[in-house]
Structures are given as structure tokens and as C-alpha cells.
Coordinates of C-alpha atoms in Angstrom, one line a residue:
M1 CA 0.0 0.0 0.0
E2 CA 1.2 3.5 -0.8
D3 CA 1.6 6.1 2.0
I4 CA -1.6 8.0 2.5
E5 CA -1.3 11.7 3.0
D6 CA -3.9 14.2 4.3
L7 CA -6.8 14.4 1.8
L8 CA -7.9 18.0 2.5
V9 CA -5.7 20.8 1.3
G10 CA -4.5 23.0 4.1
S11 CA -5.7 20.6 6.8
G12 CA -2.4 20.8 8.6
G13 CA -2.2 24.6 8.7
G14 CA -3.1 26.5 11.8
V15 CA -3.9 23.4 13.9
P16 CA -2.4 23.3 17.4
P17 CA -0.3 20.3 18.3
G18 CA -2.4 17.4 19.4
F19 CA -5.6 18.9 18.1
R20 CA -8.0 16.2 16.8
L21 CA -8.8 17.0 13.2
P22 CA -12.1 16.2 11.5
I23 CA -12.3 12.6 10.4
T24 CA -12.3 13.7 6.8
A25 CA -8.8 14.9 7.1
V26 CA -7.4 11.5 7.8
G27 CA -6.2 9.2 5.1
L28 CA -8.4 6.1 5.3
N29 CA -8.5 2.7 3.7
P30 CA -11.8 1.1 4.4
K31 CA -12.3 -2.6 4.2
K32 CA -11.9 -3.8 0.7
N33 CA -15.0 -3.6 -1.5
K34 CA -15.5 -6.3 -4.0
N35 CA -17.1 -3.8 -6.4
K36 CA -14.4 -1.2 -6.0
N37 CA -13.6 -1.1 -9.7
K38 CA -17.2 -0.5 -10.7
P39 CA -18.1 3.1 -11.5
N40 CA -20.7 4.7 -9.3
P41 CA -24.0 6.1 -10.8
N42 CA -22.5 9.6 -10.9
G43 CA -19.6 8.5 -13.0
N44 CA -17.0 9.4 -10.3
S45 CA -14.1 7.2 -9.4
N46 CA -14.7 5.1 -6.3
K47 CA -11.4 6.4 -4.9
L48 CA -13.4 9.1 -3.2
S49 CA -15.0 6.5 -1.0
Q50 CA -11.8 6.5 1.0
I51 CA -13.2 9.6 2.7
Q52 CA -15.5 8.7 5.6
D53 CA -19.1 9.5 5.0
P54 CA -20.2 11.8 7.9
L55 CA -23.7 10.2 7.7
A56 CA -22.4 6.6 8.0
P57 CA -23.5 4.6 11.0
L58 CA -21.6 5.4 14.2
S59 CA -19.4 2.9 16.0
P60 CA -21.3 0.8 18.6
K61 CA -19.2 2.5 21.3
I62 CA -18.9 6.3 21.8
P63 CA -15.4 7.4 20.6
G64 CA -13.1 8.1 23.5
T65 CA -14.6 5.4 25.8
Q66 CA -12.7 2.4 24.5
T67 CA -9.8 1.0 26.5
I68 CA -6.3 1.1 25.0
Y69 CA -3.3 -1.2 25.7
I70 CA 0.1 0.2 24.8
K71 CA 3.2 -2.0 24.5
T72 CA 6.6 -0.4 23.9
F73 CA 9.8 -2.1 22.6
G74 CA 13.2 -0.5 22.3
C75 CA 15.0 2.5 23.7
S76 CA 14.1 5.5 25.9
H77 CA 13.2 7.6 22.8
N78 CA 10.5 5.0 21.9
Q79 CA 9.4 5.1 25.6
S80 CA 9.0 8.9 25.3
D81 CA 7.0 8.6 22.1
S82 CA 4.7 6.1 23.8
E83 CA 4.2 8.4 26.8
Y84 CA 3.3 11.2 24.4
M85 CA 0.8 9.0 22.6
A86 CA -0.6 7.8 25.9
G87 CA -1.0 11.4 27.0
Q88 CA -3.0 12.4 24.0
L89 CA -5.3 9.4 24.2
S90 CA -5.9 10.0 27.8
A91 CA -6.6 13.7 27.2
F92 CA -9.4 12.7 24.9
G93 CA -10.9 10.3 27.4
Y94 CA -9.5 6.9 26.4
P95 CA -8.8 4.7 29.4
L96 CA -5.4 3.1 29.4
S97 CA -4.8 -0.5 30.7
D98 CA -1.8 -2.7 31.3
N99 CA -4.0 -5.7 30.6
P100 CA -4.2 -6.6 26.9
E101 CA -7.1 -8.9 27.3
E102 CA -9.5 -6.1 28.6
A103 CA -8.4 -3.6 26.0
D104 CA -10.5 -2.7 22.9
L105 CA -7.4 -1.7 20.9
W106 CA -3.7 -2.5 21.0
L107 CA -1.1 0.2 20.2
I108 CA 2.3 -1.4 19.6
N109 CA 5.4 0.8 19.5
T110 CA 8.2 -1.1 17.8
C111 CA 12.0 -1.3 17.6
T112 CA 14.0 -2.3 14.5
V113 CA 17.5 -2.6 16.0
K114 CA 17.6 -6.3 16.7
S115 CA 15.9 -9.4 15.4
P116 CA 14.6 -10.5 18.8
S117 CA 12.7 -7.2 19.2
Q118 CA 11.1 -7.4 15.8
S119 CA 10.3 -11.1 16.4
A120 CA 8.5 -10.2 19.7
M121 CA 6.6 -7.6 17.8
D122 CA 5.5 -10.1 15.1
T123 CA 4.3 -12.5 17.8
L124 CA 2.3 -9.8 19.5
I125 CA 0.7 -8.7 16.3
A126 CA -0.2 -12.3 15.4
K127 CA -1.7 -12.7 18.9
G128 CA -3.7 -9.5 18.5
K129 CA -5.1 -10.5 15.1
G130 CA -6.0 -13.9 16.6
A131 CA -7.9 -12.2 19.4
K132 CA -9.7 -9.9 16.8
K133 CA -8.2 -6.8 18.4
P134 CA -7.9 -3.6 16.3
L135 CA -4.2 -2.9 16.0
V136 CA -2.1 0.3 15.6
V137 CA 1.6 -0.2 15.0
A138 CA 4.0 2.7 15.6
G139 CA 7.7 3.2 15.8
C140 CA 10.8 2.3 13.7
V141 CA 9.6 -1.0 12.2
P142 CA 6.7 0.4 10.1
Q143 CA 8.6 3.6 9.3
G144 CA 11.6 1.7 8.0
S145 CA 10.0 -1.5 6.7
R146 CA 6.4 -0.5 5.8
D147 CA 5.8 -3.4 3.3
I148 CA 6.5 -6.4 5.5
K149 CA 3.6 -8.9 5.6
E150 CA 3.2 -8.7 9.4
L151 CA 1.9 -5.1 8.9
E152 CA -0.9 -6.1 6.5
G153 CA -4.3 -5.2 7.7
V154 CA -3.2 -3.0 10.6
S155 CA -3.0 0.8 11.0
I156 CA 0.3 2.5 11.1
V157 CA 1.6 5.7 12.6
G158 CA 5.0 7.0 11.7
V159 CA 7.7 8.3 14.1
Q160 CA 6.9 11.9 13.2
Q161 CA 3.1 11.5 13.2
I162 CA 2.6 10.6 16.9
D163 CA 0.7 13.8 17.4
R164 CA -2.1 12.4 15.3
V165 CA -2.5 9.1 17.2
V166 CA -6.0 10.0 18.4
E167 CA -7.3 10.3 14.9
I168 CA -5.7 7.0 13.9
V169 CA -7.1 5.2 16.9
E170 CA -10.6 6.5 16.3
E171 CA -10.6 5.4 12.7
T172 CA -9.1 2.0 13.5
L173 CA -11.8 1.4 16.0
K174 CA -14.3 2.0 13.2
G175 CA -12.8 -0.7 11.2
H176 CA -10.6 1.4 8.9
E177 CA -6.9 0.9 8.1
V178 CA -5.0 4.1 8.5
R179 CA -1.4 4.8 7.5
L180 CA 0.4 8.1 8.2
L181 CA 4.1 7.7 7.4
S182 CA 5.1 11.0 5.8
R183 CA 7.9 13.0 7.3
K184 CA 7.1 16.5 8.5
T185 CA 8.2 18.9 11.2
L186 CA 9.1 17.4 14.6
P187 CA 6.2 16.6 17.0
A188 CA 5.7 19.4 19.5
L189 CA 7.4 19.0 22.9
D190 CA 4.3 20.3 24.8
L191 CA 1.9 17.5 23.9
P192 CA 0.1 15.9 26.7
K193 CA 2.1 13.1 28.3
V194 CA 1.5 10.1 30.6
R195 CA 4.8 9.2 32.1
K196 CA 5.6 5.5 32.9
N197 CA 7.5 6.9 35.9
K198 CA 6.0 10.2 37.1
F199 CA 9.3 11.3 38.5
V200 CA 11.3 10.8 35.3
E201 CA 10.9 12.9 32.1
I202 CA 12.4 11.4 29.0
L203 CA 13.2 14.4 26.8
P204 CA 14.0 13.8 23.1
I205 CA 16.4 16.5 22.0
N206 CA 16.8 15.4 18.4
V207 CA 15.7 12.6 16.1
G208 CA 17.8 10.8 13.5
C209 CA 21.6 11.0 13.3
L210 CA 24.5 12.0 11.1
G211 CA 26.2 8.6 11.0
A212 CA 25.9 5.8 8.4
C213 CA 26.7 2.7 10.4
T214 CA 26.6 -0.3 8.0
Y215 CA 24.6 -2.4 10.5
C216 CA 22.0 0.2 11.6
K217 CA 18.4 0.0 10.5
T218 CA 17.2 2.8 12.8
K219 CA 18.3 5.6 10.5
H220 CA 16.0 4.2 7.8
A221 CA 13.2 5.0 10.2
R222 CA 14.4 8.0 12.1
G223 CA 16.2 9.6 9.2
H224 CA 18.7 12.4 9.1
L225 CA 19.4 14.6 12.1
G226 CA 16.6 16.9 13.2
S227 CA 17.2 18.9 16.4
Y228 CA 14.7 20.7 18.6
T229 CA 15.6 24.3 19.4
V230 CA 17.4 25.2 22.6
D231 CA 14.6 27.5 23.7
G232 CA 12.0 24.8 23.1
L233 CA 13.9 22.3 25.1
V234 CA 14.6 24.7 28.0
G235 CA 10.9 25.6 28.0
R236 CA 10.0 21.9 28.4
V237 CA 12.5 21.6 31.2
K238 CA 10.9 24.4 33.1
S239 CA 7.5 22.9 32.6
V240 CA 8.4 19.4 33.8
I241 CA 10.3 20.7 36.9
A242 CA 7.1 22.6 37.8
D243 CA 5.2 19.3 37.4
G244 CA 7.4 17.6 40.1
V245 CA 9.8 15.7 37.9
K246 CA 13.0 14.7 39.7
E247 CA 15.1 13.3 36.8
I248 CA 15.4 14.5 33.3
W249 CA 16.9 12.1 30.8
L250 CA 18.1 13.6 27.5
S251 CA 17.4 11.1 24.8
S252 CA 18.1 10.7 21.1
E253 CA 19.7 8.4 18.5
D254 CA 22.9 10.3 19.2
T255 CA 23.0 13.0 21.9
G256 CA 26.4 14.2 20.9
A257 CA 25.2 15.2 17.4
Y258 CA 22.6 17.6 18.8
G259 CA 22.3 21.0 17.1
R260 CA 24.6 20.5 14.2
D261 CA 21.7 21.0 11.8
I262 CA 20.6 24.3 13.5
G263 CA 23.9 26.0 14.3
A264 CA 24.1 24.8 17.9
N265 CA 25.9 22.1 19.8
L266 CA 25.5 19.9 22.9
P267 CA 27.5 22.1 25.4
I268 CA 25.3 25.1 24.5
L269 CA 22.2 23.0 25.2
L270 CA 23.5 21.5 28.4
N271 CA 24.5 24.8 29.9
A272 CA 21.1 26.3 29.1
I273 CA 19.3 23.4 30.7
V274 CA 21.6 23.3 33.8
A275 CA 20.9 27.0 34.4
E276 CA 17.2 26.1 35.0
L277 CA 17.7 23.2 37.4
P278 CA 16.8 23.9 41.1
S279 CA 19.8 25.0 43.2
D280 CA 19.1 22.4 45.8
A281 CA 19.7 19.6 43.3
S282 CA 16.2 18.2 43.7
T283 CA 16.0 17.6 40.0
M284 CA 18.9 15.8 38.3
L285 CA 19.9 15.7 34.6
R286 CA 21.1 12.5 32.9
I287 CA 22.8 12.9 29.5
G288 CA 21.9 10.2 27.0
M289 CA 23.8 7.9 24.7
T290 CA 26.6 9.7 22.8
N291 CA 28.8 8.3 20.0
P292 CA 32.5 9.2 20.2
P293 CA 32.9 11.3 17.0
F294 CA 30.7 14.1 18.0
I295 CA 32.0 14.8 21.5
L296 CA 35.7 14.6 20.9
E297 CA 35.9 18.4 20.2
H298 CA 33.7 19.2 23.3
L299 CA 35.2 16.9 26.0
K300 CA 36.3 19.7 28.4
E301 CA 33.0 21.5 28.1
I302 CA 31.0 18.3 28.6
A303 CA 33.2 17.4 31.6
E304 CA 32.4 20.7 33.2
V305 CA 28.7 20.0 32.9
L306 CA 29.1 16.5 34.3
R307 CA 30.8 18.0 37.3
H308 CA 27.8 20.1 38.1
P309 CA 26.0 19.1 41.3
C310 CA 22.7 18.7 39.4
V311 CA 24.1 16.4 36.6
Y312 CA 24.8 12.7 37.0
S313 CA 28.5 11.9 36.4
F314 CA 27.5 9.2 34.0
L315 CA 27.7 8.8 30.2
H316 CA 26.9 6.0 27.8
V317 CA 29.5 5.9 25.0
P318 CA 29.2 2.9 22.7
V319 CA 32.5 1.5 21.3
Q320 CA 31.0 -1.6 19.6
S321 CA 34.5 -3.2 19.0
G322 CA 38.0 -3.0 20.2
S323 CA 39.4 -3.5 16.7
D324 CA 40.0 -0.7 14.3
A325 CA 39.4 -3.1 11.3
V326 CA 36.0 -3.9 12.6
L327 CA 35.1 -0.3 13.4
T328 CA 36.1 0.6 9.8
A329 CA 33.8 -2.2 8.5
M330 CA 31.0 -0.8 10.7
N331 CA 31.7 2.7 9.4
R332 CA 31.8 4.1 12.9
E333 CA 34.0 7.1 12.0
Y334 CA 36.4 6.8 15.0
T335 CA 39.3 4.6 16.1
V336 CA 39.9 2.7 19.3
S337 CA 42.5 5.3 20.3
E338 CA 39.9 8.1 19.9
F339 CA 37.4 6.2 22.1
K340 CA 40.1 5.8 24.7
T341 CA 40.7 9.5 24.6
V342 CA 37.0 10.1 25.4
V343 CA 37.1 7.7 28.3
D344 CA 40.5 8.9 29.7
I345 CA 39.7 12.6 29.6
L346 CA 36.3 12.3 31.1
T347 CA 37.5 10.0 33.8
E348 CA 40.4 12.4 34.6
L349 CA 38.3 15.6 34.7
V350 CA 35.1 14.3 36.4
P351 CA 35.4 12.9 39.9
G352 CA 33.6 9.6 40.2
M353 CA 32.9 9.5 36.5
Q354 CA 31.1 6.3 35.2
I355 CA 31.0 5.2 31.6
A356 CA 28.9 2.5 30.1
T357 CA 29.5 1.0 26.7
D358 CA 28.3 -1.5 24.0
I359 CA 29.9 -4.4 22.2
I360 CA 28.6 -6.2 19.1
C361 CA 30.0 -9.7 19.0
G362 CA 30.5 -11.5 15.6
F363 CA 30.3 -8.6 13.2
P364 CA 30.9 -9.8 9.6
G365 CA 34.6 -10.3 9.1
E366 CA 35.5 -10.2 12.8
T367 CA 38.5 -12.5 13.4
D368 CA 39.7 -14.1 16.5
E369 CA 42.4 -11.4 16.8
D370 CA 39.8 -8.7 16.4
F371 CA 37.8 -10.2 19.2
T372 CA 40.9 -10.6 21.4
Q373 CA 41.4 -6.8 21.0
T374 CA 37.8 -6.2 22.2
L375 CA 38.4 -8.4 25.3
S376 CA 41.6 -6.5 26.1
L377 CA 39.7 -3.2 25.9
I378 CA 37.0 -4.3 28.3
K379 CA 39.6 -5.8 30.7
L380 CA 41.6 -2.6 30.6
Y381 CA 38.8 -0.3 31.7
K382 CA 36.6 -2.7 33.6
F383 CA 33.5 -0.8 32.6
P384 CA 30.8 -1.2 35.3
Q385 CA 28.2 -1.7 32.6
V386 CA 28.6 -3.3 29.2
H387 CA 25.7 -4.1 26.9
I388 CA 26.7 -7.2 24.9
S389 CA 24.9 -8.1 21.7
Q390 CA 25.3 -10.7 19.1
F391 CA 25.3 -9.4 15.5
Y392 CA 21.9 -9.4 13.9
P393 CA 21.8 -8.7 10.1
R394 CA 19.0 -6.2 9.5
P395 CA 17.4 -6.3 6.0
G396 CA 18.4 -3.4 3.7
T397 CA 21.6 -2.6 5.5
P398 CA 25.1 -3.0 4.0
A399 CA 26.2 -5.4 6.8
A400 CA 23.4 -7.8 5.8
R401 CA 25.2 -8.5 2.6
M402 CA 28.6 -9.1 4.2
K403 CA 30.0 -12.5 4.8
K404 CA 28.8 -13.7 8.2
V405 CA 30.7 -15.2 11.1
P406 CA 29.4 -18.7 11.9
S407 CA 26.7 -18.5 14.5
T408 CA 28.5 -21.0 16.8
V409 CA 31.5 -18.6 16.9
V410 CA 29.3 -15.6 17.5
K411 CA 27.6 -17.3 20.5
R412 CA 30.9 -18.5 21.9
R413 CA 32.4 -15.0 21.7
S414 CA 29.3 -13.5 23.4
R415 CA 29.6 -16.0 26.2
D416 CA 33.4 -15.4 26.6
L417 CA 32.9 -11.6 26.8
T418 CA 30.0 -12.0 29.3
S419 CA 32.2 -14.2 31.5
V420 CA 34.9 -11.5 31.5
F421 CA 32.5 -8.7 32.3
E422 CA 30.7 -10.6 35.1
A423 CA 34.0 -11.3 36.8
F424 CA 34.4 -7.6 37.6
T425 CA 33.6 -6.5 41.1
P426 CA 32.9 -2.7 40.6
Y427 CA 31.6 -2.1 44.1
V428 CA 34.3 -3.4 46.3
G429 CA 35.3 -0.6 48.7
M430 CA 32.0 1.2 48.7
E431 CA 30.7 -0.4 51.9
G432 CA 30.6 2.1 54.7
R433 CA 30.6 5.1 52.5
V434 CA 28.1 7.9 52.9
E435 CA 26.4 9.1 49.7
R436 CA 23.6 11.3 48.6
I437 CA 21.1 9.5 46.4
W438 CA 18.0 10.4 44.4
I439 CA 15.1 7.9 44.7
T440 CA 12.7 7.5 41.8
E441 CA 11.3 4.0 41.5
V442 CA 10.5 0.7 43.2
A443 CA 12.9 -2.2 42.7
T444 CA 11.7 -5.3 40.9
D445 CA 11.6 -7.2 44.2
G446 CA 8.8 -5.0 45.3
I447 CA 10.5 -4.4 48.7
H448 CA 13.3 -1.9 48.0
L449 CA 13.3 1.6 46.5
V450 CA 15.9 2.4 43.8
G451 CA 18.1 5.5 44.1
H452 CA 21.2 6.6 42.3
T453 CA 24.4 8.3 43.5
K454 CA 25.9 11.2 41.7
G455 CA 27.8 8.7 39.6
Y456 CA 24.6 6.8 38.9
V457 CA 25.5 3.8 41.0
Q458 CA 22.2 2.0 41.7
V459 CA 21.5 1.9 45.5
L460 CA 18.7 -0.2 46.9
V461 CA 17.1 1.0 50.2
A462 CA 14.4 -0.5 52.3
A463 CA 12.1 2.4 52.8
P464 CA 8.4 3.5 52.5
E465 CA 7.1 4.5 49.1
S466 CA 6.5 8.0 50.5
M467 CA 10.3 8.5 49.8
L468 CA 9.8 8.2 46.1
G469 CA 10.8 11.5 44.5
T470 CA 13.1 12.5 47.3
S471 CA 16.8 12.6 47.8
A472 CA 18.5 11.3 50.9
I473 CA 21.8 10.7 52.6
V474 CA 22.5 7.0 52.9
K475 CA 25.3 4.8 54.3
I476 CA 26.3 1.9 52.0
T477 CA 25.8 -1.3 54.1
S478 CA 26.7 -4.0 51.6
V479 CA 27.5 -4.5 47.9
G480 CA 26.3 -6.9 45.3
R481 CA 27.3 -7.6 41.7
W482 CA 24.7 -5.3 40.1
S483 CA 23.7 -3.0 43.0
V484 CA 24.7 -1.7 46.4
F485 CA 22.5 -1.6 49.5
G486 CA 22.1 1.5 51.7
E487 CA 20.5 2.6 54.9
V488 CA 18.8 6.0 55.0
I489 CA 20.5 8.4 57.4
E490 CA 18.3 11.4 56.7
T491 CA 16.2 12.8 53.9
I492 CA 17.0 16.1 52.3
P493 CA 14.1 18.6 52.1
H494 CA 13.7 20.2 48.7
I495 CA 13.1 23.9 48.4
N496 CA 10.4 23.5 45.7
D497 CA 8.5 21.0 47.8
T498 CA 8.5 23.2 50.8
V499 CA 7.5 26.3 48.9
S500 CA 4.6 24.6 47.2
G501 CA 3.2 23.3 50.5
N502 CA 3.9 19.7 49.4
E503 CA 6.7 18.9 51.8
R504 CA 7.1 15.2 52.0
P505 CA 6.8 13.4 55.4
K506 CA 10.1 12.6 57.0
Q507 CA 10.9 9.0 57.5
E508 CA 9.8 8.0 61.0
K509 CA 10.7 4.3 60.9
K510 CA 13.7 2.4 59.7
F511 CA 12.8 -0.7 57.8
P512 CA 15.0 -3.8 58.2
G513 CA 17.1 -4.3 55.1
L514 CA 17.4 -7.6 53.3
N515 CA 21.1 -7.2 52.5
H516 CA 21.5 -10.8 51.4
Y517 CA 19.0 -10.3 48.6
E518 CA 20.6 -9.2 45.3
T519 CA 18.3 -7.5 42.9
S520 CA 18.4 -4.9 40.1
A521 CA 15.7 -2.5 39.1
C522 CA 17.1 -2.6 35.6
S523 CA 17.2 -5.7 33.4
T524 CA 20.6 -6.9 32.4
K525 CA 19.2 -7.4 29.0
S526 CA 18.8 -4.2 27.0
E527 CA 17.2 -3.1 23.8
N528 CA 19.7 -1.3 21.6
C529 CA 18.7 1.9 19.8
C530 CA 20.5 2.8 16.7
C531 CA 24.2 2.7 17.7
G532 CA 23.6 1.6 21.3
P533 CA 20.9 1.2 24.0
E534 CA 19.9 3.9 26.4
S535 CA 21.6 2.9 29.6
C536 CA 19.4 1.9 32.5
G537 CA 22.0 2.4 35.1
G538 CA 25.7 2.8 35.8
Q539 CA 27.8 1.3 38.5
S540 CA 31.1 2.4 39.9
E541 CA 34.2 1.1 41.6
K542 CA 35.1 4.7 42.6
C543 CA 32.4 6.6 44.3
A544 CA 33.2 9.7 46.4
V545 CA 31.0 11.8 48.6
T546 CA 29.6 14.6 46.4
K547 CA 30.3 18.2 47.0
N548 CA 26.7 18.7 48.3
D549 CA 27.2 16.0 50.9
V550 CA 30.4 17.6 52.2
Q551 CA 28.7 21.0 52.4
L552 CA 25.8 19.4 54.3
E553 CA 28.1 17.7 56.7
D554 CA 30.1 20.9 57.4
R555 CA 26.9 22.9 57.9
N556 CA 25.5 20.4 60.4
S557 CA 28.7 20.1 62.4
R558 CA 28.5 23.8 63.3
N559 CA 25.2 23.2 65.1
L560 CA 26.2 21.6 68.5
I561 CA 22.6 21.2 69.8
G562 CA 21.4 19.8 66.5
W563 CA 24.3 17.3 66.5
L564 CA 23.5 16.2 70.1
L565 CA 19.8 15.7 69.2
R566 CA 20.7 13.7 66.1
K567 CA 23.1 11.5 68.1
R568 CA 20.4 10.9 70.7
K569 CA 17.9 10.1 67.9
N570 CA 20.2 7.7 66.3
H571 CA 20.9 6.0 69.6
V572 CA 17.2 5.5 70.3
E573 CA 16.6 4.3 66.7
K574 CA 19.3 1.6 67.1
H575 CA 17.6 0.3 70.2
V576 CA 14.2 0.5 68.5
E577 CA 15.4 -1.3 65.3
K578 CA 17.0 -4.3 66.9
P579 CA 13.8 -5.9 68.4
V580 CA 12.0 -5.3 65.1
E581 CA 14.7 -7.2 63.2
N582 CA 15.2 -10.0 65.8
E583 CA 11.6 -10.5 66.7
I584 CA 10.0 -10.1 63.2
G585 CA 7.6 -12.9 64.0
L586 CA 6.2 -11.2 67.1
G587 CA 2.8 -9.6 67.3
S588 CA 2.5 -5.8 66.9
Q589 CA 1.6 -5.4 70.6
K590 CA 4.8 -7.1 71.8
K591 CA 6.9 -5.0 69.4
Q592 CA 5.2 -1.9 70.6
E593 CA 6.0 -2.8 74.2
Q594 CA 9.7 -3.4 73.4
T595 CA 9.9 -0.1 71.5
Q596 CA 8.4 1.8 74.5
G597 CA 10.7 0.0 76.9
S598 CA 13.7 0.9 74.7
L599 CA 12.7 4.6 74.7
R600 CA 12.7 4.6 78.5
E601 CA 16.3 3.3 78.7
W602 CA 19.0 5.8 79.5
G603 CA 22.6 4.9 78.8
V604 CA 25.9 6.3 80.2
V605 CA 26.2 8.8 77.3
D606 CA 22.7 10.1 78.0
R607 CA 23.4 10.6 81.7
A608 CA 26.7 12.3 80.9
L609 CA 25.0 14.7 78.4
L610 CA 22.2 15.5 80.8
G611 CA 24.6 16.1 83.6
G612 CA 26.7 18.4 81.5
M613 CA 23.7 20.4 80.5
L614 CA 22.6 20.7 84.1
V615 CA 26.0 21.8 85.3
S616 CA 26.2 24.4 82.5
F617 CA 22.8 25.7 83.4
L618 CA 23.6 26.0 87.1
T619 CA 26.9 27.7 86.3
I620 CA 25.2 30.3 84.2
V621 CA 22.6 30.9 86.8
T622 CA 25.3 31.3 89.5
L623 CA 27.2 33.7 87.4
L624 CA 24.1 35.8 86.7
L625 CA 23.2 35.9 90.4
H626 CA 26.8 36.9 91.4
L627 CA 26.8 39.7 88.8
G628 CA 23.5 40.9 90.1
F629 CA 24.7 41.0 93.7
R630 CA 27.8 43.0 92.7
I631 CA 25.7 45.5 90.8
L632 CA 23.3 45.9 93.7
S633 CA 26.2 46.3 96.2
S634 CA 28.0 48.9 94.1
N635 CA 24.8 51.0 94.1

């Protein structure tokens, strides 16, 4: 089927982003009519029947009342697109559900980077067709491979047409097949949005890229570089901060290439955004995946931004191979030496800097010597996070026509590299450290909350969900392979929360931690996007106390009374916590009695502090009385 454009001249002009156009403005393909080639009585071509008759019978259900199920594959940019589509559907009254069975329509946002992702999409589409569900397919697969058989009979929305999802859903529910794949201006940033995590804003800063990697299918879908303006992005940042967002993730197919099509660059954007972040570091910025060629000339400027208290000292820089010969075959436009320059300079200039990277095993033409060089690179830097992928030939790419490495060799190399990576112990030495973390989600175990340090080390804390969206000072109690565990010492009040009257309740109870339980809120499997996946977390073998933590400690140490009160509070809490941990099976009444009994206990330190305070008080009173008598006697 050919792409269907708007059928009314001028229908796109003067329409605000996200506005639902009349149904006659949507390209429609009704169910096939067996008599489609017969002329109608008026002698006009039956092609005009593609426009919906406004007098046609209405759908059994009122538009805007059907339930929508949204499934997203791929990178954070795809996730952001899904959140924008969910926001528009929700704004027009469509209920959203995580249960596909109860939904009236399925919206599937797809990824074309790897075969497993597209295979999962194919399976889901087949399941939806089998269940007689109306289907809308979005994302990179239909945009880059519109003619594949799996997309027959389903509606399609292109990557630059997500602001028209409401129209497409409405027409699909009426039984029409709608396809909107034309490229146009970028979707507006101020569209309604339903975030998967209300504390995290995924902010697309550009679409497409400037590269031409021989294995990459994503560029076929996302196209050439198209950047949002600095003013537009800064305006979005201001808006989401006002909404209570605590983390902003900059996302794109290549963050480092930002602005080269509009006369700007990444450092200009980063400095403009950082200037709008709250001074109390209540909202943090995370810079997205960046390929080496486009940040080499800006390393010092980017390092300065990464040192900022409101920016995570973390960056995802894909290398893909440790062999220059393989990088040339991939058309990656940099050498291993240049990649090392990026890593070395950022690590030198940014305290606690963490870098994640990607490796493709078994690229066509990769020799054992090439793979050995890759192993050596990973061993040299001991990256805390490495996304390891086997090569998947994508139809239509130059690499798909290259001579392939035998699959048994590819799998063996993938296993060998995984074994090397998993042998690293990046968290040794962190136990006992005090860190500031930002808490934004619940861990997959359903017990811990997930926070991240300035270096984006994942910290799991046993704490109430009321702490989501806050930052806290924690002590690292134990370390695992993928995460570290921490105990909350104190929460940090945020200026914005206090001013708005939404100050969060302080933690009143310490929850016993399950330090033997190793879990990760992020999956160890990742979906690559273009030249690498958006990282879901970074870990560190070096993790220093941040500048903000040091300032907080210095400020608190000046207040003697506050220090004494906190010491007394910590002393009591330790006595309170032990019975709860040791007698976890006791009834609530017994635990309450033990807690009250602990509060009545006074130790030697307590008596000494109380005695000192009484002596000081009596001394002051005596001095005042003495001075008073002398003044009276002199008169």
C-alpha cells in the first residue's frame, strides 16, 4: 500500500499540536469492497469512497470510551513517544490499561534494531489478530519497513506522526486501516504526556543521526538529524520541573550530534538546561547515549557540565568493537584510540565518572584477533556496565550483505565476553561510604526503593514509598554484583516541595534491610537503539561523597545542639530497630511494648550529656546571680 497523506488541502495549517482534526482529514483505507472497480452512478471514481461519509452509522461505542493497551519495545526515545501518545489518548478520554485482554485496541510501539525485538513484535501482532483486536503499530519498524507482511491489515503511525494518534485510533476502532508515514516537522514537545514513571521525564532533544553505520536500520526509520531548538527544550525543562519531575533524561539516537543542523551544539544546550535546574539539586539531569565522533571536540565543556551538582556523572558511550578493522567495516567514524581519549579525559576531569559502553560480537569479518582486542579493551577499563549483543543482520543494511561469522562462533564470543565482564567487582570498597542518592522507583523485588548516586550507581534501600521523588543521605551497608544496598540516614528537604506546600513526610521508621537479597531494578538485557541502548544504570568502583554531601556535613557540624539531638535520635533508633529485626515474627503489641521499653532506657552517654547540660545551666545561673549582687552592692 502507498503512503496515505492528508486528503484535505490545508488541513495541517493553523492546527495546534495534538488537536483532533475532523475525520475527513485522515487518510483512510476502508475494508476492501468487491465492487471497488465499478463506476458509481454519478460517474465518479470510487477512490473518493476513502473519505468517511459523515452520515455513516456510528461505532457501537462512543469514541473516547474504549480502553487502549500500549506495548513499547526499544530505547528510551521509543518510551518517550509512547508516553506522548498515551498522554494524547488519555486527554481525549481513552482509558489506558496494562491488561491486553481487557483492552479494545492495542497500540504497539516497535524497535527495529535487533531481530529479537522485531520477532517479539511479530508474535504480539499475530496474537492481537487472533484475538480480533484492532491494531495500531507505531515506531521504527513500520517507518523503516512498511511493506513487510506482518503489517498487512493494521493501522500505522510514523515516528513523526505521533501527534495524530488520536485520529488513527478513532478510525481504526471504526474498522478502517490508516497509514500516516510522511515525514514532516518534529512533533511538539508540549503535547500531553502520561509518564511511565511520574518522577522521570524522557526528553527527546533530536531525532535521527549524522552517522551511516553499516549495520544500523534505525536511520532508515528516524532519518537524518533533526534537532529541537534550545529555547524549546529549555521551556520543556521548566515545565516538567514545575510538574514535580526529579530526573530528566536527555534522549536521542545520538545525543552528541545535537544541534549541528541548527547551528548549535551539545554544550550550548547542556549549559542552558543546567541553568534552569533547582539550586538544591532536587531535579537531576542525565545525558543520553553519545557516540565518540561528536563529543571529541567538546570533551572539556562536557566534563564541566558532568561535574555540576545537578548532573549525574555518567555517560553511555558505545564502542562496539576494540578492533579498528571492525570499526572501519562498521563505518563508525572513529578509532579505538579516539574512544580511549574520550574515556580517559572524562575520567580524569570528572570525579567519580562512570562510563557504560556497548559491544557487538561477531560482526561480519571479525577475526579471533579482532575479538581478542575487544576483550583487552574491556579488561583494561573494567566498565561497570557493558551491553553485549550478538550481531543481527538487518534487512536493507550493507552489513546484511557481508560474509557472516558462523553462529556458533558468535555465540561463543558472546559467552566469553560476558564471563569476563561478570568477573568484575565494581563495588568493592563502597561499603561504609556515605552518599547522597536520588530515589525515583520501586525495585523489581517490590521491597526496596531504587536510588542513584551522583555517579549513577544503583542503590537499593528498604524504605516506604513515600520517599519516592526525594533525595537522601545513605550509608552503604553491603554490595552486590549489580547494585549496592544502603541505609537511609536522613532525607534532604527540597526547596520546591516546601514552597509549594507539598513537603514530604520525614521517614519515621527504619525498615529492616534484606542485604542478602541481590536484585536490580534494571534488566541486564537491553534493547539497543541505533548505535547503542539507552543505559538503565551505571555502576562504579570509585564513588566519592559529592560536593553537596560535604557541604551538608560541614553545615550540620556547626550546630552543636542539632548534633546532640541527632546523636540521641540515632541512639534511640538503634535500640528500636533491633527488636524489630530480631523478633520479626512477634505480634504488633509485643513489638510496641519493646519499643516503648527501649525509649525509657538511658545509657551512660545520655546521663553524661544530661549532667553536663545541668552543670552548665547551674553555672550560668550562679554567674548571673553573682553579677546581680555585685551590681546591687555597688549601688
